[in-house]
CSV table of C-alpha atoms in Angstrom, one decimal:
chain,number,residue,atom,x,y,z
D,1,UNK,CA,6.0,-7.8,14.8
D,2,UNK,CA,9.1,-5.4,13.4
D,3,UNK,CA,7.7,-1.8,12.4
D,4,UNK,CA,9.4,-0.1,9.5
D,5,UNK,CA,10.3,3.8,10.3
D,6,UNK,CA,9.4,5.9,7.6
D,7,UNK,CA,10.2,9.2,9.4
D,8,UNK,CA,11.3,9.8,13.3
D,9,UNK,CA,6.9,10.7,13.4
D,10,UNK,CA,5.7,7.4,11.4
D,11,UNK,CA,6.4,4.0,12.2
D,12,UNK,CA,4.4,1.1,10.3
D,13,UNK,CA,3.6,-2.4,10.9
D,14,UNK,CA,5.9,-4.3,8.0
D,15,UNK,CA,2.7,-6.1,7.0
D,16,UNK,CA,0.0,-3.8,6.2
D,17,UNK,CA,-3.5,-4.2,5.4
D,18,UNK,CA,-5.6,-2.6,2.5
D,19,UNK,CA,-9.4,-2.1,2.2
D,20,UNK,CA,-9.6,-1.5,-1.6
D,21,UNK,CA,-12.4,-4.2,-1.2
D,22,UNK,CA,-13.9,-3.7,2.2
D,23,UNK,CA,-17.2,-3.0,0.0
D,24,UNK,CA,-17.4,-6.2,-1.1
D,25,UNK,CA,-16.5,-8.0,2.6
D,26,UNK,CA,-20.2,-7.0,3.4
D,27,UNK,CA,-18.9,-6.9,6.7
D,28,UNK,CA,-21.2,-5.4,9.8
D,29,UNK,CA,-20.1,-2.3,11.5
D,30,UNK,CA,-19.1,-4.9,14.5
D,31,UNK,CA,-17.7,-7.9,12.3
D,32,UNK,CA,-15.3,-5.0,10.4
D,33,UNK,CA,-14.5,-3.7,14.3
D,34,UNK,CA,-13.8,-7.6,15.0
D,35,UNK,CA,-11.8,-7.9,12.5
D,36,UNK,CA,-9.6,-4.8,13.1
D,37,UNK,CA,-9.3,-5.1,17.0
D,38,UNK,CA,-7.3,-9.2,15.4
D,39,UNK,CA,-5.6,-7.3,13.1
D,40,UNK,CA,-3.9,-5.2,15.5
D,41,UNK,CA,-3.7,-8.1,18.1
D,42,UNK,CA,-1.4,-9.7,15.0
D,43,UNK,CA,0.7,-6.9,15.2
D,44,UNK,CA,-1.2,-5.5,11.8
D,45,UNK,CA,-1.7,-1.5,12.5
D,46,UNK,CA,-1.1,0.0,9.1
D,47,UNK,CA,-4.4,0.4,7.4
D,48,UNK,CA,-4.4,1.6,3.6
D,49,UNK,CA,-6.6,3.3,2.5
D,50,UNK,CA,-7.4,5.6,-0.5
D,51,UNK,CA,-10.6,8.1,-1.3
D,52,UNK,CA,-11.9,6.5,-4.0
D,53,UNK,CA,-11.7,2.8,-2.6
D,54,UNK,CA,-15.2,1.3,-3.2
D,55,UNK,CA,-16.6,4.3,-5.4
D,56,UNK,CA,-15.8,6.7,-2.7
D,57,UNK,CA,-17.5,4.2,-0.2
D,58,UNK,CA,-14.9,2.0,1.7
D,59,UNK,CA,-13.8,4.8,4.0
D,60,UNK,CA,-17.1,6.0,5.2
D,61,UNK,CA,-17.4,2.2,6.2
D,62,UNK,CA,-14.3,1.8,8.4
D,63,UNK,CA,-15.4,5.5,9.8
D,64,UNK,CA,-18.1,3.8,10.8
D,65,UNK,CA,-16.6,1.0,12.9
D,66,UNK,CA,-13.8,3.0,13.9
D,67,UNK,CA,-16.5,5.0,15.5
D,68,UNK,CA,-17.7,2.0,18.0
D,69,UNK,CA,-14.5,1.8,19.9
D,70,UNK,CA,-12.5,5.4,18.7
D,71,UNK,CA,-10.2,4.2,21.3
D,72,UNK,CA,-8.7,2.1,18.3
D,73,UNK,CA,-7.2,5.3,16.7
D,74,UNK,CA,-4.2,5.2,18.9
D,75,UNK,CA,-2.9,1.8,18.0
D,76,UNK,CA,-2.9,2.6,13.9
D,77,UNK,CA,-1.7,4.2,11.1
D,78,UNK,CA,-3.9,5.3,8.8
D,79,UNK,CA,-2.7,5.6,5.2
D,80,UNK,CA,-4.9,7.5,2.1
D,81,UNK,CA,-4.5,8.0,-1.0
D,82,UNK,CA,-5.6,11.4,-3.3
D,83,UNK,CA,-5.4,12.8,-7.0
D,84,UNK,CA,-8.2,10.6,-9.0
D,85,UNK,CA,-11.3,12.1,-9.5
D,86,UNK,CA,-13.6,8.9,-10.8
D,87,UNK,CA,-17.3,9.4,-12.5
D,88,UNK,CA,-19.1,8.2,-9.5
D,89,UNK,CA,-23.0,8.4,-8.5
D,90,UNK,CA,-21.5,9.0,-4.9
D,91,UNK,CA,-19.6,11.9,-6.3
D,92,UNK,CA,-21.8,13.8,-8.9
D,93,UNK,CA,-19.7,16.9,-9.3
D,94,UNK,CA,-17.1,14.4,-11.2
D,95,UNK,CA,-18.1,14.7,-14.5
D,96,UNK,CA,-14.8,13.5,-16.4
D,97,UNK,CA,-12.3,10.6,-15.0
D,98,UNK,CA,-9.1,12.2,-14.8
D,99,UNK,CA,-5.9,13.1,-12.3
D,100,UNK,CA,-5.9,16.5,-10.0
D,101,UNK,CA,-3.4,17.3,-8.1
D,102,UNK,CA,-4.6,20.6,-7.8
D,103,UNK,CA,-4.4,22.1,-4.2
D,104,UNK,CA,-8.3,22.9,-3.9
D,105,UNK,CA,-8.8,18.7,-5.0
D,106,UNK,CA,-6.2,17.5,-2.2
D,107,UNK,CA,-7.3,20.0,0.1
D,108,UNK,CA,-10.9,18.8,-0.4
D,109,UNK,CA,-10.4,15.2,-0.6
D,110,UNK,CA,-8.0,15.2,2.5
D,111,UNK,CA,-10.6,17.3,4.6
D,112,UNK,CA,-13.8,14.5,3.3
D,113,UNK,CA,-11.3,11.2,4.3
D,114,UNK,CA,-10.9,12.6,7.7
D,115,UNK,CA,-14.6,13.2,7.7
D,116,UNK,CA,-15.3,9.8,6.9
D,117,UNK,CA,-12.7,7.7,8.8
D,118,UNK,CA,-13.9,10.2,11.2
D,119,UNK,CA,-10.9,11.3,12.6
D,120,UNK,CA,-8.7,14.6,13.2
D,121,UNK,CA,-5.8,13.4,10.9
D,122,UNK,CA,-3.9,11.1,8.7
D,123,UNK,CA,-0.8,9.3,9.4
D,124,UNK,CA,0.3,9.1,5.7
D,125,UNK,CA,-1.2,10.2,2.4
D,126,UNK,CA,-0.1,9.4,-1.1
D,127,UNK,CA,-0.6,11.5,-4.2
D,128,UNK,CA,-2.2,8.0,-6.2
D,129,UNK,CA,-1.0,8.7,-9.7
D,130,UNK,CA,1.7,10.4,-11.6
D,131,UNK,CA,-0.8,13.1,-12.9
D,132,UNK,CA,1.3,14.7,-16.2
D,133,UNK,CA,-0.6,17.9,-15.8
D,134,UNK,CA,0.8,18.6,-12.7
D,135,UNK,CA,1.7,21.7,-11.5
D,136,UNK,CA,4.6,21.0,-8.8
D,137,UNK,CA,4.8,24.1,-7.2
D,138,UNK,CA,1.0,24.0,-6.6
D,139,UNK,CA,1.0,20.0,-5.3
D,140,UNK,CA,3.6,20.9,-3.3
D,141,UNK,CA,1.8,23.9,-1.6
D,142,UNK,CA,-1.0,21.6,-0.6
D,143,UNK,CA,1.0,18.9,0.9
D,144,UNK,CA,2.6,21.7,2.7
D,145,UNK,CA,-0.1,23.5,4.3
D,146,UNK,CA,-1.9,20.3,5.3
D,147,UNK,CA,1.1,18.9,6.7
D,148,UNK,CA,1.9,22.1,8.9
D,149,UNK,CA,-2.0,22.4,9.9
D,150,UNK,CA,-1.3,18.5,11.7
D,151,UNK,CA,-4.2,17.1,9.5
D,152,UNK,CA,-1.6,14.8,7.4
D,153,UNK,CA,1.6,14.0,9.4
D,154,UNK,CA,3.3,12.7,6.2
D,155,UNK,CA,3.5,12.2,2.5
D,156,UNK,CA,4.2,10.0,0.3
D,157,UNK,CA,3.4,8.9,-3.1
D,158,UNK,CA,2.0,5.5,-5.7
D,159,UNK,CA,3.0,4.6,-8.9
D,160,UNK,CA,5.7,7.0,-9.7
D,161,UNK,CA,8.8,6.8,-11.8
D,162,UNK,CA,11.9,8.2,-10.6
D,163,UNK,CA,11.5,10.8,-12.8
D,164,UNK,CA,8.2,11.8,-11.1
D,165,UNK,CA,9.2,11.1,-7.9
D,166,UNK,CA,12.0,13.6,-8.0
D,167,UNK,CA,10.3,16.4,-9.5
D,168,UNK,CA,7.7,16.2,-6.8
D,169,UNK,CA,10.5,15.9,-3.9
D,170,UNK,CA,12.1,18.9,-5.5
D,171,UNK,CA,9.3,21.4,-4.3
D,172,UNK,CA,9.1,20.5,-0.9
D,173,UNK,CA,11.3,21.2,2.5
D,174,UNK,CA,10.4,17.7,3.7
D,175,UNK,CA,11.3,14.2,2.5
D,176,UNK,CA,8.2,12.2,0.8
D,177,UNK,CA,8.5,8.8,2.9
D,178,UNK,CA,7.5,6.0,0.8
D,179,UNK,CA,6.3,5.1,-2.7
D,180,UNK,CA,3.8,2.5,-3.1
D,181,UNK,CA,3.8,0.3,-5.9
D,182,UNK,CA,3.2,-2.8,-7.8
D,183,UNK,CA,5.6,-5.5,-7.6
D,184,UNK,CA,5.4,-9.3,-7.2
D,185,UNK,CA,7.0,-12.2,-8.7
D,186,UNK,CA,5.3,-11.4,-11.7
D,187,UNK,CA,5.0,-7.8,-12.1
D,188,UNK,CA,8.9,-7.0,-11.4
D,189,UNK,CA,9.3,-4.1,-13.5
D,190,UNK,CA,10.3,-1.9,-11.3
D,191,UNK,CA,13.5,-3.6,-10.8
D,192,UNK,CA,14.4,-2.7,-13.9
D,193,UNK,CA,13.1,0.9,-14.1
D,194,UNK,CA,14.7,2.7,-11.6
D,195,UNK,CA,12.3,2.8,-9.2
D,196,UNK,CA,13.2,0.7,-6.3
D,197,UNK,CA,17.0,1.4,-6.7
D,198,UNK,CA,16.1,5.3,-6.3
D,199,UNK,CA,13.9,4.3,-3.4
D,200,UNK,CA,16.8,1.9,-1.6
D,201,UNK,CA,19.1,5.2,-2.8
D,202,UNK,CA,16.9,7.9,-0.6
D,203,UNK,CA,16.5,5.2,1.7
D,204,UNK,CA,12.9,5.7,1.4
D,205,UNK,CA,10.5,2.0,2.2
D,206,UNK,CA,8.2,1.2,-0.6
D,207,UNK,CA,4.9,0.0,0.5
D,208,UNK,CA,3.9,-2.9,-2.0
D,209,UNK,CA,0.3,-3.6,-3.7
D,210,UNK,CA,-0.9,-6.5,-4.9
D,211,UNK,CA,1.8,-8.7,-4.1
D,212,UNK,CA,0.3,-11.8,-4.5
D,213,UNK,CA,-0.1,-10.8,-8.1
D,214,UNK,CA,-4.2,-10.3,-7.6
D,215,UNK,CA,-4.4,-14.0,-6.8
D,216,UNK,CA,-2.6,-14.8,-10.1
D,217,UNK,CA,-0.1,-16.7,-8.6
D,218,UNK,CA,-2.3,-19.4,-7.5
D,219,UNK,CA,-4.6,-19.3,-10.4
D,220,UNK,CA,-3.1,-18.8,-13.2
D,221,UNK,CA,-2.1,-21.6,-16.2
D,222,UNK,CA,0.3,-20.4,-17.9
D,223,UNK,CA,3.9,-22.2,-18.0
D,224,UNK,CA,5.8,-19.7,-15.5
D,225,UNK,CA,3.5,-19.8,-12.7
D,226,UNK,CA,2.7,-23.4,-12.8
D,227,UNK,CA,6.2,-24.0,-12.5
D,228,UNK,CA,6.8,-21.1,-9.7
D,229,UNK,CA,3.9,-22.8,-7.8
D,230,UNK,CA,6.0,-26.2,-7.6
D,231,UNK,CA,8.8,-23.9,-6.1
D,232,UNK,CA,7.0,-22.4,-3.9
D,233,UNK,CA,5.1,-25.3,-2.5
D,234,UNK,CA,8.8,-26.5,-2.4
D,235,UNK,CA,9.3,-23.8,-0.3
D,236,UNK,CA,6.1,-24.4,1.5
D,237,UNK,CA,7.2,-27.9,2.9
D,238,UNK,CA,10.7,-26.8,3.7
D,239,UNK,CA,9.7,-23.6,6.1
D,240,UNK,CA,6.6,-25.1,6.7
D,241,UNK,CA,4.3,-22.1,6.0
D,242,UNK,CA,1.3,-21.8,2.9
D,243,UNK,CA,2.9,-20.7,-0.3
D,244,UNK,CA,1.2,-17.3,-0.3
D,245,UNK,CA,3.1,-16.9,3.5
D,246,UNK,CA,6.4,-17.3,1.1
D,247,UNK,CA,5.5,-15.1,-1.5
D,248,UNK,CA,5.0,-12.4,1.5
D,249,UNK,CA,8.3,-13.5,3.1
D,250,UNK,CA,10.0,-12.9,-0.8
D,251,UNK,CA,8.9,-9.2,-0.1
D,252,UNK,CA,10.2,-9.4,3.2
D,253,UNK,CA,13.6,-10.5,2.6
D,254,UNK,CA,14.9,-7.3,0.2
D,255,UNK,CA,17.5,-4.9,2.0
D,256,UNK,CA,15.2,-2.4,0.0
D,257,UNK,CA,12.7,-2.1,2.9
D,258,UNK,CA,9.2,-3.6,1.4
D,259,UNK,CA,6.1,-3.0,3.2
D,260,UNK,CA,3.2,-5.6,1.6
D,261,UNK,CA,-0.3,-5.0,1.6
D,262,UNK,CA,-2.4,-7.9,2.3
D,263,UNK,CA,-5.9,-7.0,0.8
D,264,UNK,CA,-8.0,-9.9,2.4
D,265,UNK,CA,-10.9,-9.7,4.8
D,266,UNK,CA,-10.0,-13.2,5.9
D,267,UNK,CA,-8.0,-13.7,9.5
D,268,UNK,CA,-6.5,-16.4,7.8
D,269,UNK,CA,-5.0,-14.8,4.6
D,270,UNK,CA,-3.7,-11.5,7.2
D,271,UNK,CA,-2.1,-14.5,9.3
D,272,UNK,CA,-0.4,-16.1,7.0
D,273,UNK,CA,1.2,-13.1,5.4
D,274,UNK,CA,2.3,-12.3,9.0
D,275,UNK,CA,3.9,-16.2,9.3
D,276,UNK,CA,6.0,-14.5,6.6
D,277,UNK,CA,8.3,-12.3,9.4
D,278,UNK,CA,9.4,-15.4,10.5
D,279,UNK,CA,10.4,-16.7,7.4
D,280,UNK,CA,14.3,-16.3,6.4
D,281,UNK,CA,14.6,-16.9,2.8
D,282,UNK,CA,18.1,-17.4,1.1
D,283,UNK,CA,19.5,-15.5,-1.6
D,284,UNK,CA,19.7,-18.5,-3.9
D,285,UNK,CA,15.4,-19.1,-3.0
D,286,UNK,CA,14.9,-15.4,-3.7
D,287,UNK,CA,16.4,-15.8,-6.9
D,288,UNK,CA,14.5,-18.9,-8.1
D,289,UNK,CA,11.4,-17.5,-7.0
D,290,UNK,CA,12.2,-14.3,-9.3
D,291,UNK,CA,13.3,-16.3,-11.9
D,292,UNK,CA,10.8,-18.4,-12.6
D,293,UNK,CA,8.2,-15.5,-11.9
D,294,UNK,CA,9.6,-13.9,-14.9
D,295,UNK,CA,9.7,-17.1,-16.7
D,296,UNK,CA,13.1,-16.4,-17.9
D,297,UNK,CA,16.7,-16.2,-16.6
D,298,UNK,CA,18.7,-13.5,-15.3
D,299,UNK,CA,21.1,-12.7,-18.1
């Protein structure tokens, strides 16, 4: 598999997977080591990850099977996430859900996902929400001082707006490598905000969540996605590949440098979203697919 390079330091695999739900795999210790040792084998070796994942819970568990073979380390890229304090029995000091993007919070959060990933640093680490009582100057300090003490090697951030990506980039001496966001062929309004343009501007890769929609694409009954599943299984046929394997290679196939997450702890779902490398979609299938996601035409 191609990697994407994010900095001359960070290079990811250009299908990543996510453990948002790695709580609910009720994997073993061995069956999550299993599954991470075919992962990697597939060329998979971006993990995401984010503190809160699970109630505070799903990185404590890879930390755990990371722990059988720490030989493993070398071959990934370990991606977190900070800045959301959630009311959680596994975190009784949070007594109120908000954002922080304070330096003690990122400082402490950063320092407890290395203790329970159980390793000495982070590849990548994401401030996980536009927090509007930020204080940039302060943010900034923290990603600094981590970043120059080797425990983060880069920075990045999820969910923001142009706005709010530029006013954290502003405070710092060193480029924020990606943005991670929502976007499928039903969520696409960041095409229309600002947000991947900037991106593709700053020539910065966007690392995608949920873009299968949250399974909506193959669920769903309303009029637009019924009819985007006939073009897609249309698709299907033609490359000969599953239809979520083209929804992956729709990702793909934007100049803007897309990174998907594939959020399954199924071999089959990871290898089907990596059958989407080899899938070369036109500009005129790209469209259509975008097009009926929305459920409308391009003006």
């Amino acid at each position: 598999m191609e990697y994407v390079e994010l900095s001359k330091d960070l290079k990811m695999s250009k299908i990543a997977l996510g453990f948002w739900r790695l709580n609910d795999w009720k994997m073993s210790k061995e069956d999550l080591l299993k599954y991470l040792e075919e992962a990697i084998d597939l060329g998979v070796t971006t993990f995401d990850h984010a503190d809160i994942y699970g109630g505070y819970t799903c990185e404590k568990i890879f930390g755990e099977a990371l722990a059988l073979k720490p030989e493993l380390r070398s071959k990934m890229q370990l991606v977190s996430k900070v800045g959301i304090k959630l009311i959680s029995k596994n975190m009784p000091e949070n007594t109120f859900h908000c954002y922080d993007t304070s330096y003690n919070h990122i400082v402490k959060s950063v320092e407890k996902s290395l203790k329970n990933l159980n390793v000495e640093y982070l590849d990548l680490v994401l401030i996980h929400r536009p927090d509007m009582y930020m204080d940039a100057d302060e943010t900034a300090k923290a990603l600094t001082d981590l970043k120059k003490a080797g425990k983060v090697l880069e920075w990045g951030v999820s969910n923001f707006l142009p706005s709010d990506f530029n006013l954290l980039q502003s405070r710092l001496d060193f480029k924020l490598v990606t943005n991670q966001i929502e976007l499928s062929p039903l969520k696409t309004q960041h095409f229309y905000d600002g947000t991947i343009n900037l991106m593709q501007e700053k020539r910065v890769p966007m690392m995608i969540w949920s873009p299968l929609a949250g399974g909506e694409i193959f669920t769903s009954s309303d009029e637009n996605v019924v009819e985007l599943r006939k073009i897609l299984e249309k698709l299907g046929k033609k490359y000969n590949c599953s239809i979520d394997t083209i929804v992956y290679a729709w990702h793909l196939a934007h100049p803007a440098n897309l990174i998907p997450i594939c959020g399954s702890g199924k071999i089959s779902r990871l290898k089907s979203a990596v059958e989407a490398c080899k899938v070369s979609l036109t500009r005129e299938e790209w469209f259509d697919i975008l097009v009926n996601g929305m459920g409308k035409d391009i003006p």
